[in-house]
Short mmCIF file of C-alpha atoms in Angstrom, two decimals:
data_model
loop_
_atom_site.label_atom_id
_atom_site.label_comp_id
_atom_site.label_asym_id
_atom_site.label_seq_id
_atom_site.Cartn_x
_atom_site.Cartn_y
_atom_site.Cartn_z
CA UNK A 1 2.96 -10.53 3.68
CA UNK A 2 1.52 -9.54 0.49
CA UNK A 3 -2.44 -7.81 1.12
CA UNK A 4 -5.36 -9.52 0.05
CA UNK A 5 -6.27 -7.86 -3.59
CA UNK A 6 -9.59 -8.14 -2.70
CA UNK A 7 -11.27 -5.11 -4.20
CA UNK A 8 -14.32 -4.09 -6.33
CA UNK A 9 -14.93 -1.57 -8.73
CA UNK A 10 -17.27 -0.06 -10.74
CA UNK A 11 -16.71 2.51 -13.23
CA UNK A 12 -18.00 3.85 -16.55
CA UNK A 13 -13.80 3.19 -18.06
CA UNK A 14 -14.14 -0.35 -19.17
CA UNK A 15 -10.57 -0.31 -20.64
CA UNK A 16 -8.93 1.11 -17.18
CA UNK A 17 -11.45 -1.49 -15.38
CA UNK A 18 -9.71 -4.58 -17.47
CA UNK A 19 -6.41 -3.34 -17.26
CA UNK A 20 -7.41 -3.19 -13.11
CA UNK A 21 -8.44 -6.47 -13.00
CA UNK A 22 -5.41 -7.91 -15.14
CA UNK A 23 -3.02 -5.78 -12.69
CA UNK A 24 -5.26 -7.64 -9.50
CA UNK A 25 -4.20 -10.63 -11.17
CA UNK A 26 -0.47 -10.16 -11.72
CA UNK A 27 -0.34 -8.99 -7.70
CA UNK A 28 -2.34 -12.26 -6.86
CA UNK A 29 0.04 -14.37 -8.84
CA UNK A 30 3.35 -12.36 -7.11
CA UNK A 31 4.13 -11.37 -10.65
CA UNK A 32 4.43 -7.47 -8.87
CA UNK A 33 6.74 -6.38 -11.72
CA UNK A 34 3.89 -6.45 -14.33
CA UNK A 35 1.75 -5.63 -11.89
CA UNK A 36 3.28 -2.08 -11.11
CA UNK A 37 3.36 -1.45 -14.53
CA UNK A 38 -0.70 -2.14 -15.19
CA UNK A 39 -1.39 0.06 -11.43
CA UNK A 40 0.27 3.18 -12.85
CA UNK A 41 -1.62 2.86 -16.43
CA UNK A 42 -4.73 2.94 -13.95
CA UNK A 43 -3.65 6.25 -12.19
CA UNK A 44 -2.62 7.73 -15.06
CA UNK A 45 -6.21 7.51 -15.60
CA UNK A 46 -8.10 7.26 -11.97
CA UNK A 47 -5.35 9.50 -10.33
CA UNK A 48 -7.85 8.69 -7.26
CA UNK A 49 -7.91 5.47 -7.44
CA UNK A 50 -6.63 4.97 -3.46
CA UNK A 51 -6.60 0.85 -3.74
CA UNK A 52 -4.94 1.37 -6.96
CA UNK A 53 -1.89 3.56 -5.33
CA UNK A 54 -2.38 0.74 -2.37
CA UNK A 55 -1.51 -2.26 -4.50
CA UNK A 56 1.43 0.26 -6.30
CA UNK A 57 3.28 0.58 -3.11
CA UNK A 58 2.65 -3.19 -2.05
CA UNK A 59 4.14 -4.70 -5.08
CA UNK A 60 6.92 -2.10 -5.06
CA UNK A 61 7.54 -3.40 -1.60
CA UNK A 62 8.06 -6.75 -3.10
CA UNK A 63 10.17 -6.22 -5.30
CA UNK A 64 12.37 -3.99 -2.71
CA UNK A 65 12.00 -1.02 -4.71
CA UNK A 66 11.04 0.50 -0.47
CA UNK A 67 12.07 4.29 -1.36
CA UNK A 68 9.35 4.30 -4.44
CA UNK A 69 6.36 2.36 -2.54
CA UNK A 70 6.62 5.49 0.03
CA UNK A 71 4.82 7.80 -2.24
CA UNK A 72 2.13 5.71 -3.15
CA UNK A 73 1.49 5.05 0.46
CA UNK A 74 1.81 8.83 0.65
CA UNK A 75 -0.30 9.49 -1.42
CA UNK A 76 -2.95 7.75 0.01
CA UNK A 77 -2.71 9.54 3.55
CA UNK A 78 -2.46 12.83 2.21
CA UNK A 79 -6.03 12.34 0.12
CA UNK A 80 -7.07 11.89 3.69
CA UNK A 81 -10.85 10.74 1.94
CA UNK A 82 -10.73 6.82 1.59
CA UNK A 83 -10.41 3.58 3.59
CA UNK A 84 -6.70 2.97 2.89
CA UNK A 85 -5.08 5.18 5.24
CA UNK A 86 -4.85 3.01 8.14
CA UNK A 87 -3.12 0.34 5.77
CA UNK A 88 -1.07 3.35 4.00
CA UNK A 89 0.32 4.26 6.92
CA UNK A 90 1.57 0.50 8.38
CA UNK A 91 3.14 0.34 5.08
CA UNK A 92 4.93 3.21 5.00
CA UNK A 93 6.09 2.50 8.43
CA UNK A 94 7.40 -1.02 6.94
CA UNK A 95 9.05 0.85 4.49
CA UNK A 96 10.73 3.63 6.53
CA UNK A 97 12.48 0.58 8.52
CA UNK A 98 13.75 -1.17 5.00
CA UNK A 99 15.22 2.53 4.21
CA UNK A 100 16.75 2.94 7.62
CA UNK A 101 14.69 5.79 8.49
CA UNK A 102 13.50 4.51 11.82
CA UNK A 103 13.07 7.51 13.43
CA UNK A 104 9.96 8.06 11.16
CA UNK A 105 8.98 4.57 11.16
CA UNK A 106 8.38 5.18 14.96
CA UNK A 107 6.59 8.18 14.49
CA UNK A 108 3.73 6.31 12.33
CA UNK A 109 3.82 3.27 14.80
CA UNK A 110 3.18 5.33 17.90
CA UNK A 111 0.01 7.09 15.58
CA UNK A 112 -1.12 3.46 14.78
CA UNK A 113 -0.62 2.29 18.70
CA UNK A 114 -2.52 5.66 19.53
CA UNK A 115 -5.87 4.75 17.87
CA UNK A 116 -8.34 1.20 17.92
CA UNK A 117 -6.47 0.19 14.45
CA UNK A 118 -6.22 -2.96 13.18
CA UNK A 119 -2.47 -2.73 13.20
CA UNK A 120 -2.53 -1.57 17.03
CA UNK A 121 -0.56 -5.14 18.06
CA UNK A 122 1.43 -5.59 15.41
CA UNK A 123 2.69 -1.86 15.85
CA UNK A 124 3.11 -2.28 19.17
CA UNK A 125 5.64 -5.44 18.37
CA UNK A 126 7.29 -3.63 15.90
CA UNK A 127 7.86 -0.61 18.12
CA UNK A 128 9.37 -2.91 20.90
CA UNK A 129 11.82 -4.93 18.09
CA UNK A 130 13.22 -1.01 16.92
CA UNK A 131 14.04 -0.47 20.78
#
């Protein structure tokens, strides 16, 4: 299911801000097309914009474009500094079973099962449905 786009920023780049919120609005209205397009403009110009590189790979996973939305999720876990990697790393999972590349899927899974996540159950499910 598509995440929640609820986000808010702050920032001194009014231009990149409105371009964020028009790009929030695209992903809430499942136009994910435009809304890829308005994400990158904003890491072209926040390249650490985490939520930013979040909503990338969501609405690339919506549009089945799976092999792409990995390296925003990527990129995400390897910043290893914000409050998207737990999310990151479910949807990478997600996409790693779309590309047929379960063994990896299961390796993030078992990480997720591992810790008090918020994906802990629904990892678990998915572990026992790739069995």
């Amino acid at each position: 299911t598509p995440y929640d786009a609820s986000v808010t920023y702050r920032s001194g780049n009014e231009e990149v801000d409105r371009i964020l919120i028009t790009a929030l609005e695209k992903y809430e209205n499942k136009n994910y097309e435009d809304a890829v397009i308005l994400f990158e403009k904003v890491i072209q110009n926040r390249a650490n914009d985490m939520a930013a590189n979040l909503y990338t790979g969501k609405s690339l996973m919506e549009t089945e474009k799976y092999k792409k939305a990995t390296n925003s999720f990527q990129t995400i876990i390897t910043n290893n500094n914000n409050l998207f990697i737990e999310q990151a790393k479910w949807y990478l999972a997600l996409c790693y079973i779309k590309t047929s590349q379960n063994t990896k899927a299961k390796a993030i899974l078992k990480e997720l099962v591992t810790h008090d996540s918020y994906y802990k159950q629904p990892a678990k499910k998915v572990l026992k449905d790739l069995k």
